[in-house]
């Protein structure tokens, strides 16, 4: 694809600031950085923040940065994804912000196709690309994005991200990040923050560029962590966001069903991996599951099941959720129905 921006040297082009948190990804970092360098739209800066990597990641970053002034490398102690993104946000200077995970990569036309969308309508605050689930050259699955209109509102997008009707791979105007930093008070705080950012957008458009999300179907089973049990808490914060924005009444079934699905997944995760947790971690996991059960609006879900599901499904759900004891008693019957992605 030949860039229409190549001959516009006399014009000051908008800059895209790419935020790339880096932690122990030496095997994938070349693909990530080279996909930036291969962009047809060249006016970007990459803020690459090494989050205390113990492998060769920092060495690789410095190798590329020495040859490309657009790549700016910073290093810090290990604090996690949200804290690392916050450090990067203090360094950005572009008109637009794009978040790229260091084990993922993007198509060469992503930046150019997004910029064209921004130029078409000043009301557009974000442009969503296609997402491809990538597990190797012969294992690719495109995440569908199918809308009748050219744009949707930030509130519409916020609701659609809850059940993953759409993903959140977007280039944003830097202005929507004003006053926002990633939530570091909870694991999976990025689940909350990215939706807050989306909710601030007036209009969101769609472009033909692609984000390749590197998918490892076995990664969760290899990295058992008690942190997964905070996933429900992050979505409870999303529910509070919906209530604050007066969107809960039109999205109640979506968020409550999502919380129910998370509960089932965490139960399944605990069943399969509790032996790999310490006694204190087991206690925390059980407490997290119990708290999530009590926070879900079960009375609403019973009415929803009665109206939208078969009578046996409604009766079983009502019996199962009469108390936490009954839930624990019957929850094992749901395990065969739960996806093994856990969250």
mmCIF file of C-alpha atoms in Angstrom:
data_model
loop_
_atom_site.group_PDB
_atom_site.id
_atom_site.type_symbol
_atom_site.label_atom_id
_atom_site.label_comp_id
_atom_site.label_asym_id
_atom_site.label_seq_id
_atom_site.Cartn_x
_atom_site.Cartn_y
_atom_site.Cartn_z
ATOM 1 C CA UNK A 1 0.000 0.000 0.000
ATOM 2 C CA UNK A 2 1.481 3.319 -1.082
ATOM 3 C CA UNK A 3 0.998 6.010 1.512
ATOM 4 C CA UNK A 4 -0.805 9.176 0.456
ATOM 5 C CA UNK A 5 1.164 10.947 3.164
ATOM 6 C CA UNK A 6 4.569 10.342 1.586
ATOM 7 C CA UNK A 7 4.629 13.563 -0.401
ATOM 8 C CA UNK A 8 3.210 15.828 2.270
ATOM 9 C CA UNK A 9 6.505 16.874 3.816
ATOM 10 C CA UNK A 10 5.468 20.531 3.709
ATOM 11 C CA UNK A 11 2.487 19.746 5.893
ATOM 12 C CA UNK A 12 2.780 19.111 9.616
ATOM 13 C CA UNK A 13 1.269 15.662 10.093
ATOM 14 C CA UNK A 14 -0.468 14.527 13.277
ATOM 15 C CA UNK A 15 1.635 12.318 15.490
ATOM 16 C CA UNK A 16 0.523 8.976 16.874
ATOM 17 C CA UNK A 17 1.985 8.048 20.265
ATOM 18 C CA UNK A 18 2.185 4.287 20.639
ATOM 19 C CA UNK A 19 2.309 2.975 24.208
ATOM 20 C CA UNK A 20 4.063 -0.405 24.499
ATOM 21 C CA UNK A 21 4.509 -1.950 27.974
ATOM 22 C CA UNK A 22 7.248 -4.589 27.843
ATOM 23 C CA UNK A 23 7.771 -7.489 30.214
ATOM 24 C CA UNK A 24 9.701 -10.665 29.350
ATOM 25 C CA UNK A 25 8.664 -10.918 25.696
ATOM 26 C CA UNK A 26 12.044 -11.487 24.034
ATOM 27 C CA UNK A 27 10.543 -14.066 21.650
ATOM 28 C CA UNK A 28 7.899 -11.708 20.258
ATOM 29 C CA UNK A 29 9.396 -8.230 20.555
ATOM 30 C CA UNK A 30 10.960 -8.214 17.076
ATOM 31 C CA UNK A 31 7.553 -8.801 15.449
ATOM 32 C CA UNK A 32 5.987 -6.044 17.528
ATOM 33 C CA UNK A 33 8.618 -3.374 16.815
ATOM 34 C CA UNK A 34 9.017 -4.275 13.147
ATOM 35 C CA UNK A 35 5.265 -3.975 12.627
ATOM 36 C CA UNK A 36 5.578 -0.376 13.838
ATOM 37 C CA UNK A 37 8.527 0.343 11.598
ATOM 38 C CA UNK A 38 6.628 -1.096 8.615
ATOM 39 C CA UNK A 39 3.744 1.361 8.954
ATOM 40 C CA UNK A 40 2.891 3.262 5.763
ATOM 41 C CA UNK A 41 2.119 6.266 7.971
ATOM 42 C CA UNK A 42 5.486 7.109 9.476
ATOM 43 C CA UNK A 43 4.777 10.045 11.794
ATOM 44 C CA UNK A 44 4.608 8.219 15.111
ATOM 45 C CA UNK A 45 6.552 7.834 18.324
ATOM 46 C CA UNK A 46 6.703 4.605 20.297
ATOM 47 C CA UNK A 47 6.950 4.841 24.083
ATOM 48 C CA UNK A 48 8.458 1.471 25.015
ATOM 49 C CA UNK A 49 8.477 0.986 28.779
ATOM 50 C CA UNK A 50 10.430 -1.967 30.118
ATOM 51 C CA UNK A 51 8.607 -3.161 33.246
ATOM 52 C CA UNK A 52 11.553 -4.802 34.983
ATOM 53 C CA UNK A 53 12.078 -7.590 32.452
ATOM 54 C CA UNK A 54 14.492 -10.336 33.452
ATOM 55 C CA UNK A 55 15.082 -11.663 29.929
ATOM 56 C CA UNK A 56 16.654 -9.932 26.894
ATOM 57 C CA UNK A 57 13.725 -7.580 26.305
ATOM 58 C CA UNK A 58 15.555 -4.406 27.342
ATOM 59 C CA UNK A 59 18.565 -5.323 25.208
ATOM 60 C CA UNK A 60 16.297 -5.776 22.186
ATOM 61 C CA UNK A 61 14.568 -2.460 22.812
ATOM 62 C CA UNK A 62 17.848 -0.579 23.037
ATOM 63 C CA UNK A 63 19.093 -2.232 19.845
ATOM 64 C CA UNK A 64 16.140 -0.918 17.847
ATOM 65 C CA UNK A 65 16.072 2.491 19.550
ATOM 66 C CA UNK A 66 19.727 3.092 18.651
ATOM 67 C CA UNK A 67 18.753 2.960 14.963
ATOM 68 C CA UNK A 68 15.315 4.593 15.033
ATOM 69 C CA UNK A 69 14.754 7.923 16.820
ATOM 70 C CA UNK A 70 10.992 7.365 16.868
ATOM 71 C CA UNK A 71 11.486 4.606 19.440
ATOM 72 C CA UNK A 72 11.861 5.949 22.981
ATOM 73 C CA UNK A 73 12.873 3.422 25.636
ATOM 74 C CA UNK A 74 12.285 3.751 29.362
ATOM 75 C CA UNK A 75 12.940 1.234 32.111
ATOM 76 C CA UNK A 76 11.417 0.810 35.564
ATOM 77 C CA UNK A 77 10.934 -1.755 38.294
ATOM 78 C CA UNK A 78 8.243 -4.369 37.788
ATOM 79 C CA UNK A 79 4.847 -2.978 38.792
ATOM 80 C CA UNK A 80 2.415 -4.452 36.299
ATOM 81 C CA UNK A 81 0.559 -3.399 33.158
ATOM 82 C CA UNK A 82 -1.539 -0.525 34.501
ATOM 83 C CA UNK A 83 1.345 1.198 36.301
ATOM 84 C CA UNK A 84 3.544 0.805 33.221
ATOM 85 C CA UNK A 85 0.935 2.370 30.952
ATOM 86 C CA UNK A 86 0.624 5.267 33.396
ATOM 87 C CA UNK A 87 4.374 5.898 33.143
ATOM 88 C CA UNK A 88 4.059 5.913 29.340
ATOM 89 C CA UNK A 89 1.122 8.346 29.436
ATOM 90 C CA UNK A 90 3.386 10.889 31.135
ATOM 91 C CA UNK A 91 5.784 10.647 28.164
ATOM 92 C CA UNK A 92 3.428 10.940 25.171
ATOM 93 C CA UNK A 93 3.377 14.009 22.952
ATOM 94 C CA UNK A 94 1.206 12.910 20.014
ATOM 95 C CA UNK A 95 -2.206 13.970 18.782
ATOM 96 C CA UNK A 96 -3.382 10.380 19.017
ATOM 97 C CA UNK A 97 -2.676 7.480 21.385
ATOM 98 C CA UNK A 98 -2.536 3.804 20.500
ATOM 99 C CA UNK A 99 -2.025 0.945 22.960
ATOM 100 C CA UNK A 100 -0.024 -2.023 21.696
ATOM 101 C CA UNK A 101 0.908 -5.040 23.790
ATOM 102 C CA UNK A 102 4.506 -6.115 23.261
ATOM 103 C CA UNK A 103 3.676 -9.689 22.232
ATOM 104 C CA UNK A 104 1.207 -8.496 19.570
ATOM 105 C CA UNK A 105 1.709 -6.795 16.199
ATOM 106 C CA UNK A 106 -0.240 -4.739 13.641
ATOM 107 C CA UNK A 107 -0.806 -4.566 9.882
ATOM 108 C CA UNK A 108 1.218 -1.981 7.892
ATOM 109 C CA UNK A 109 -1.870 0.079 6.978
ATOM 110 C CA UNK A 110 -3.355 0.458 10.447
ATOM 111 C CA UNK A 111 -2.137 3.976 11.227
ATOM 112 C CA UNK A 112 -2.816 5.355 7.764
ATOM 113 C CA UNK A 113 -6.331 3.933 7.537
ATOM 114 C CA UNK A 114 -7.151 5.297 11.006
ATOM 115 C CA UNK A 115 -5.835 8.789 10.243
ATOM 116 C CA UNK A 116 -8.023 8.960 7.137
ATOM 117 C CA UNK A 117 -11.078 8.209 9.303
ATOM 118 C CA UNK A 118 -10.169 10.929 11.797
ATOM 119 C CA UNK A 119 -9.798 13.442 8.969
ATOM 120 C CA UNK A 120 -13.264 12.677 7.613
ATOM 121 C CA UNK A 121 -15.156 13.730 10.749
ATOM 122 C CA UNK A 122 -13.924 15.964 13.608
ATOM 123 C CA UNK A 123 -16.464 14.325 15.929
ATOM 124 C CA UNK A 124 -14.580 11.007 15.736
ATOM 125 C CA UNK A 125 -12.566 10.483 18.926
ATOM 126 C CA UNK A 126 -11.496 6.878 18.276
ATOM 127 C CA UNK A 127 -11.031 4.510 15.361
ATOM 128 C CA UNK A 128 -11.382 0.769 15.867
ATOM 129 C CA UNK A 129 -9.424 -1.670 13.734
ATOM 130 C CA UNK A 130 -10.088 -5.333 13.079
ATOM 131 C CA UNK A 131 -8.678 -7.766 15.620
ATOM 132 C CA UNK A 132 -7.181 -11.055 14.545
ATOM 133 C CA UNK A 133 -6.690 -13.817 17.081
ATOM 134 C CA UNK A 134 -3.285 -15.131 16.096
ATOM 135 C CA UNK A 135 -1.811 -18.458 17.126
ATOM 136 C CA UNK A 136 0.521 -18.875 14.159
ATOM 137 C CA UNK A 137 0.417 -18.196 10.426
ATOM 138 C CA UNK A 138 -2.038 -21.033 9.825
ATOM 139 C CA UNK A 139 -4.176 -20.320 12.893
ATOM 140 C CA UNK A 140 -5.871 -16.959 12.531
ATOM 141 C CA UNK A 141 -9.408 -15.953 13.452
ATOM 142 C CA UNK A 142 -10.799 -12.496 12.671
ATOM 143 C CA UNK A 143 -12.788 -10.883 15.465
ATOM 144 C CA UNK A 144 -15.969 -9.727 13.696
ATOM 145 C CA UNK A 145 -16.913 -6.055 13.701
ATOM 146 C CA UNK A 146 -20.264 -5.641 11.988
ATOM 147 C CA UNK A 147 -22.305 -2.454 12.259
ATOM 148 C CA UNK A 148 -24.826 -0.840 9.970
ATOM 149 C CA UNK A 149 -23.645 2.701 10.636
ATOM 150 C CA UNK A 150 -20.224 4.214 9.954
ATOM 151 C CA UNK A 151 -19.848 5.320 13.578
ATOM 152 C CA UNK A 152 -21.208 4.498 17.002
ATOM 153 C CA UNK A 153 -21.219 6.563 20.169
ATOM 154 C CA UNK A 154 -18.861 5.992 23.067
ATOM 155 C CA UNK A 155 -21.760 4.892 25.268
ATOM 156 C CA UNK A 156 -22.867 2.349 22.667
ATOM 157 C CA UNK A 157 -19.331 1.020 22.417
ATOM 158 C CA UNK A 158 -18.981 0.856 26.201
ATOM 159 C CA UNK A 159 -22.021 -1.408 26.451
ATOM 160 C CA UNK A 160 -20.904 -3.579 23.538
ATOM 161 C CA UNK A 161 -17.487 -4.194 25.109
ATOM 162 C CA UNK A 162 -19.059 -5.761 28.192
ATOM 163 C CA UNK A 163 -20.046 -9.000 26.477
ATOM 164 C CA UNK A 164 -17.301 -8.533 23.859
ATOM 165 C CA UNK A 165 -19.692 -7.790 21.014
ATOM 166 C CA UNK A 166 -16.816 -5.522 20.040
ATOM 167 C CA UNK A 167 -13.195 -5.457 21.134
ATOM 168 C CA UNK A 168 -11.296 -2.404 22.362
ATOM 169 C CA UNK A 169 -8.383 -2.151 19.912
ATOM 170 C CA UNK A 170 -8.571 1.510 18.929
ATOM 171 C CA UNK A 171 -6.528 4.596 18.192
ATOM 172 C CA UNK A 172 -7.795 7.466 20.356
ATOM 173 C CA UNK A 173 -7.513 11.200 20.216
ATOM 174 C CA UNK A 174 -5.120 12.119 23.005
ATOM 175 C CA UNK A 175 -7.729 14.505 24.433
ATOM 176 C CA UNK A 176 -9.939 11.650 25.660
ATOM 177 C CA UNK A 177 -7.147 10.590 28.038
ATOM 178 C CA UNK A 178 -7.316 13.960 29.819
ATOM 179 C CA UNK A 179 -7.571 13.334 33.559
ATOM 180 C CA UNK A 180 -7.495 9.545 33.121
ATOM 181 C CA UNK A 181 -4.902 7.129 34.406
ATOM 182 C CA UNK A 182 -5.064 3.356 34.637
ATOM 183 C CA UNK A 183 -6.509 1.898 37.821
ATOM 184 C CA UNK A 184 -3.655 0.336 39.811
ATOM 185 C CA UNK A 185 -5.744 -0.468 42.890
ATOM 186 C CA UNK A 186 -6.983 -3.779 41.529
ATOM 187 C CA UNK A 187 -5.812 -6.549 39.219
ATOM 188 C CA UNK A 188 -7.478 -6.177 35.809
ATOM 189 C CA UNK A 189 -7.845 -2.468 36.442
ATOM 190 C CA UNK A 190 -7.311 -1.967 32.709
ATOM 191 C CA UNK A 191 -10.712 -3.601 32.119
ATOM 192 C CA UNK A 192 -12.234 -0.628 33.933
ATOM 193 C CA UNK A 193 -9.989 2.121 32.588
ATOM 194 C CA UNK A 194 -10.225 1.236 28.904
ATOM 195 C CA UNK A 195 -14.024 1.357 29.161
ATOM 196 C CA UNK A 196 -13.833 4.724 30.885
ATOM 197 C CA UNK A 197 -11.723 5.988 27.969
ATOM 198 C CA UNK A 198 -14.192 4.586 25.427
ATOM 199 C CA UNK A 199 -17.124 6.195 27.248
ATOM 200 C CA UNK A 200 -15.530 9.628 26.787
ATOM 201 C CA UNK A 201 -15.575 9.314 22.994
ATOM 202 C CA UNK A 202 -18.226 11.169 21.060
ATOM 203 C CA UNK A 203 -18.020 9.005 17.953
ATOM 204 C CA UNK A 204 -16.070 5.835 17.146
ATOM 205 C CA UNK A 205 -15.362 4.814 13.550
ATOM 206 C CA UNK A 206 -13.973 1.631 12.003
ATOM 207 C CA UNK A 207 -10.970 1.119 9.731
ATOM 208 C CA UNK A 208 -9.464 -1.720 7.707
ATOM 209 C CA UNK A 209 -6.217 -1.988 9.665
ATOM 210 C CA UNK A 210 -5.653 -5.101 11.742
ATOM 211 C CA UNK A 211 -4.394 -5.772 15.248
ATOM 212 C CA UNK A 212 -2.924 -9.254 15.645
ATOM 213 C CA UNK A 213 -3.581 -10.466 19.175
ATOM 214 C CA UNK A 214 -1.210 -13.305 19.928
ATOM 215 C CA UNK A 215 -3.290 -16.072 21.438
ATOM 216 C CA UNK A 216 -1.882 -18.962 23.435
ATOM 217 C CA UNK A 217 -4.703 -21.352 24.404
ATOM 218 C CA UNK A 218 -2.542 -23.013 27.063
ATOM 219 C CA UNK A 219 -1.154 -19.879 28.707
ATOM 220 C CA UNK A 220 -3.697 -19.718 31.524
ATOM 221 C CA UNK A 221 -3.122 -23.300 32.586
ATOM 222 C CA UNK A 222 0.622 -22.683 32.716
ATOM 223 C CA UNK A 223 0.401 -19.490 34.740
ATOM 224 C CA UNK A 224 -1.941 -20.203 37.601
ATOM 225 C CA UNK A 225 -2.453 -17.062 39.641
ATOM 226 C CA UNK A 226 -4.725 -15.923 42.421
ATOM 227 C CA UNK A 227 -4.917 -12.601 40.554
ATOM 228 C CA UNK A 228 -7.577 -14.095 38.275
ATOM 229 C CA UNK A 229 -10.037 -13.930 41.152
ATOM 230 C CA UNK A 230 -10.048 -10.130 40.937
ATOM 231 C CA UNK A 231 -11.626 -10.298 37.499
ATOM 232 C CA UNK A 232 -15.128 -10.159 38.951
ATOM 233 C CA UNK A 233 -14.246 -7.107 41.028
ATOM 234 C CA UNK A 234 -13.118 -5.257 37.909
ATOM 235 C CA UNK A 235 -16.497 -5.852 36.276
ATOM 236 C CA UNK A 236 -18.324 -4.733 39.399
ATOM 237 C CA UNK A 237 -16.504 -1.429 38.886
ATOM 238 C CA UNK A 238 -17.683 -1.420 35.279
ATOM 239 C CA UNK A 239 -21.244 -1.859 36.555
ATOM 240 C CA UNK A 240 -20.794 1.173 38.804
ATOM 241 C CA UNK A 241 -19.585 3.113 35.765
ATOM 242 C CA UNK A 242 -22.764 2.171 33.909
ATOM 243 C CA UNK A 243 -24.861 3.357 36.824
ATOM 244 C CA UNK A 244 -22.941 6.638 37.039
ATOM 245 C CA UNK A 245 -23.503 7.264 33.326
ATOM 246 C CA UNK A 246 -27.210 6.329 33.594
ATOM 247 C CA UNK A 247 -26.670 3.368 31.259
ATOM 248 C CA UNK A 248 -27.422 0.544 33.672
ATOM 249 C CA UNK A 249 -31.142 0.367 32.846
ATOM 250 C CA UNK A 250 -30.460 -0.349 29.167
ATOM 251 C CA UNK A 251 -27.561 -2.712 29.769
ATOM 252 C CA UNK A 252 -28.660 -4.514 32.927
ATOM 253 C CA UNK A 253 -29.077 -7.923 31.324
ATOM 254 C CA UNK A 254 -25.679 -7.626 29.591
ATOM 255 C CA UNK A 255 -23.645 -6.733 32.690
ATOM 256 C CA UNK A 256 -25.481 -9.100 35.053
ATOM 257 C CA UNK A 257 -25.138 -12.038 32.655
ATOM 258 C CA UNK A 258 -21.465 -11.131 32.223
ATOM 259 C CA UNK A 259 -20.958 -11.174 35.991
ATOM 260 C CA UNK A 260 -22.733 -14.537 36.158
ATOM 261 C CA UNK A 261 -20.472 -15.935 33.456
ATOM 262 C CA UNK A 262 -17.388 -14.658 35.294
ATOM 263 C CA UNK A 263 -18.650 -16.345 38.464
ATOM 264 C CA UNK A 264 -19.009 -19.668 36.638
ATOM 265 C CA UNK A 265 -15.585 -19.295 35.050
ATOM 266 C CA UNK A 266 -13.837 -18.482 38.314
ATOM 267 C CA UNK A 267 -15.559 -21.442 39.930
ATOM 268 C CA UNK A 268 -14.295 -23.637 37.128
ATOM 269 C CA UNK A 269 -10.810 -22.172 37.409
ATOM 270 C CA UNK A 270 -10.743 -22.820 41.158
ATOM 271 C CA UNK A 271 -11.955 -26.392 40.687
ATOM 272 C CA UNK A 272 -9.125 -27.140 38.251
ATOM 273 C CA UNK A 273 -6.270 -25.213 39.874
ATOM 274 C CA UNK A 274 -6.913 -24.858 43.605
ATOM 275 C CA UNK A 275 -4.224 -27.446 44.359
ATOM 276 C CA UNK A 276 -1.659 -25.080 42.850
ATOM 277 C CA UNK A 277 -2.613 -22.233 45.205
ATOM 278 C CA UNK A 278 -1.258 -21.644 48.695
ATOM 279 C CA UNK A 279 -3.648 -21.886 51.693
ATOM 280 C CA UNK A 280 -3.913 -18.082 51.874
ATOM 281 C CA UNK A 281 -4.545 -17.880 48.133
ATOM 282 C CA UNK A 282 -7.268 -20.527 48.388
ATOM 283 C CA UNK A 283 -8.919 -18.507 51.133
ATOM 284 C CA UNK A 284 -8.763 -15.350 49.013
ATOM 285 C CA UNK A 285 -10.159 -17.187 45.978
ATOM 286 C CA UNK A 286 -13.098 -18.618 47.923
ATOM 287 C CA UNK A 287 -13.832 -15.225 49.443
ATOM 288 C CA UNK A 288 -13.758 -13.599 46.001
ATOM 289 C CA UNK A 289 -16.214 -16.122 44.572
ATOM 290 C CA UNK A 290 -18.544 -15.707 47.534
ATOM 291 C CA UNK A 291 -18.445 -11.899 47.308
ATOM 292 C CA UNK A 292 -19.186 -11.994 43.587
ATOM 293 C CA UNK A 293 -22.167 -14.303 44.168
ATOM 294 C CA UNK A 294 -23.575 -11.829 46.679
ATOM 295 C CA UNK A 295 -22.991 -8.807 44.421
ATOM 296 C CA UNK A 296 -24.754 -10.169 41.330
ATOM 297 C CA UNK A 297 -28.349 -8.982 40.970
ATOM 298 C CA UNK A 298 -29.829 -12.467 41.234
ATOM 299 C CA UNK A 299 -33.426 -11.277 41.662
ATOM 300 C CA UNK A 300 -33.188 -9.511 38.312
ATOM 301 C CA UNK A 301 -31.579 -12.556 36.668
ATOM 302 C CA UNK A 302 -34.341 -14.831 37.953
ATOM 303 C CA UNK A 303 -36.908 -12.590 36.262
ATOM 304 C CA UNK A 304 -34.760 -12.505 33.148
ATOM 305 C CA UNK A 305 -34.454 -16.306 33.043
ATOM 306 C CA UNK A 306 -38.182 -16.693 33.622
ATOM 307 C CA UNK A 307 -38.930 -14.472 30.636
ATOM 308 C CA UNK A 308 -36.169 -15.546 28.254
ATOM 309 C CA UNK A 309 -35.247 -19.140 29.077
ATOM 310 C CA UNK A 310 -37.015 -22.467 29.260
ATOM 311 C CA UNK A 311 -38.980 -23.364 32.378
ATOM 312 C CA UNK A 312 -36.468 -26.057 33.466
ATOM 313 C CA UNK A 313 -33.596 -23.567 33.080
ATOM 314 C CA UNK A 314 -35.456 -20.962 35.103
ATOM 315 C CA UNK A 315 -36.347 -23.437 37.876
ATOM 316 C CA UNK A 316 -32.815 -24.804 38.071
ATOM 317 C CA UNK A 317 -31.305 -21.313 38.181
ATOM 318 C CA UNK A 318 -33.747 -20.264 40.919
ATOM 319 C CA UNK A 319 -32.976 -23.364 42.967
ATOM 320 C CA UNK A 320 -29.245 -22.990 42.460
ATOM 321 C CA UNK A 321 -29.184 -19.328 43.539
ATOM 322 C CA UNK A 322 -31.519 -19.516 46.520
ATOM 323 C CA UNK A 323 -28.454 -19.246 48.759
ATOM 324 C CA UNK A 324 -24.702 -19.441 48.492
ATOM 325 C CA UNK A 325 -24.910 -22.944 49.957
ATOM 326 C CA UNK A 326 -27.248 -24.080 47.165
ATOM 327 C CA UNK A 327 -25.003 -22.440 44.610
ATOM 328 C CA UNK A 328 -21.982 -24.366 45.886
ATOM 329 C CA UNK A 329 -24.061 -27.537 45.943
ATOM 330 C CA UNK A 330 -25.152 -27.297 42.314
ATOM 331 C CA UNK A 331 -22.386 -25.286 40.672
ATOM 332 C CA UNK A 332 -20.415 -28.376 39.681
ATOM 333 C CA UNK A 333 -23.232 -29.234 37.265
ATOM 334 C CA UNK A 334 -22.350 -26.130 35.255
ATOM 335 C CA UNK A 335 -18.689 -26.930 34.757
ATOM 336 C CA UNK A 336 -19.183 -28.891 31.505
ATOM 337 C CA UNK A 337 -21.004 -25.847 30.072
ATOM 338 C CA UNK A 338 -18.327 -23.288 30.863
ATOM 339 C CA UNK A 339 -15.734 -22.249 28.306
ATOM 340 C CA UNK A 340 -12.211 -23.134 29.355
ATOM 341 C CA UNK A 341 -10.912 -19.622 28.801
ATOM 342 C CA UNK A 342 -11.927 -18.963 32.427
ATOM 343 C CA UNK A 343 -12.519 -15.238 32.059
#
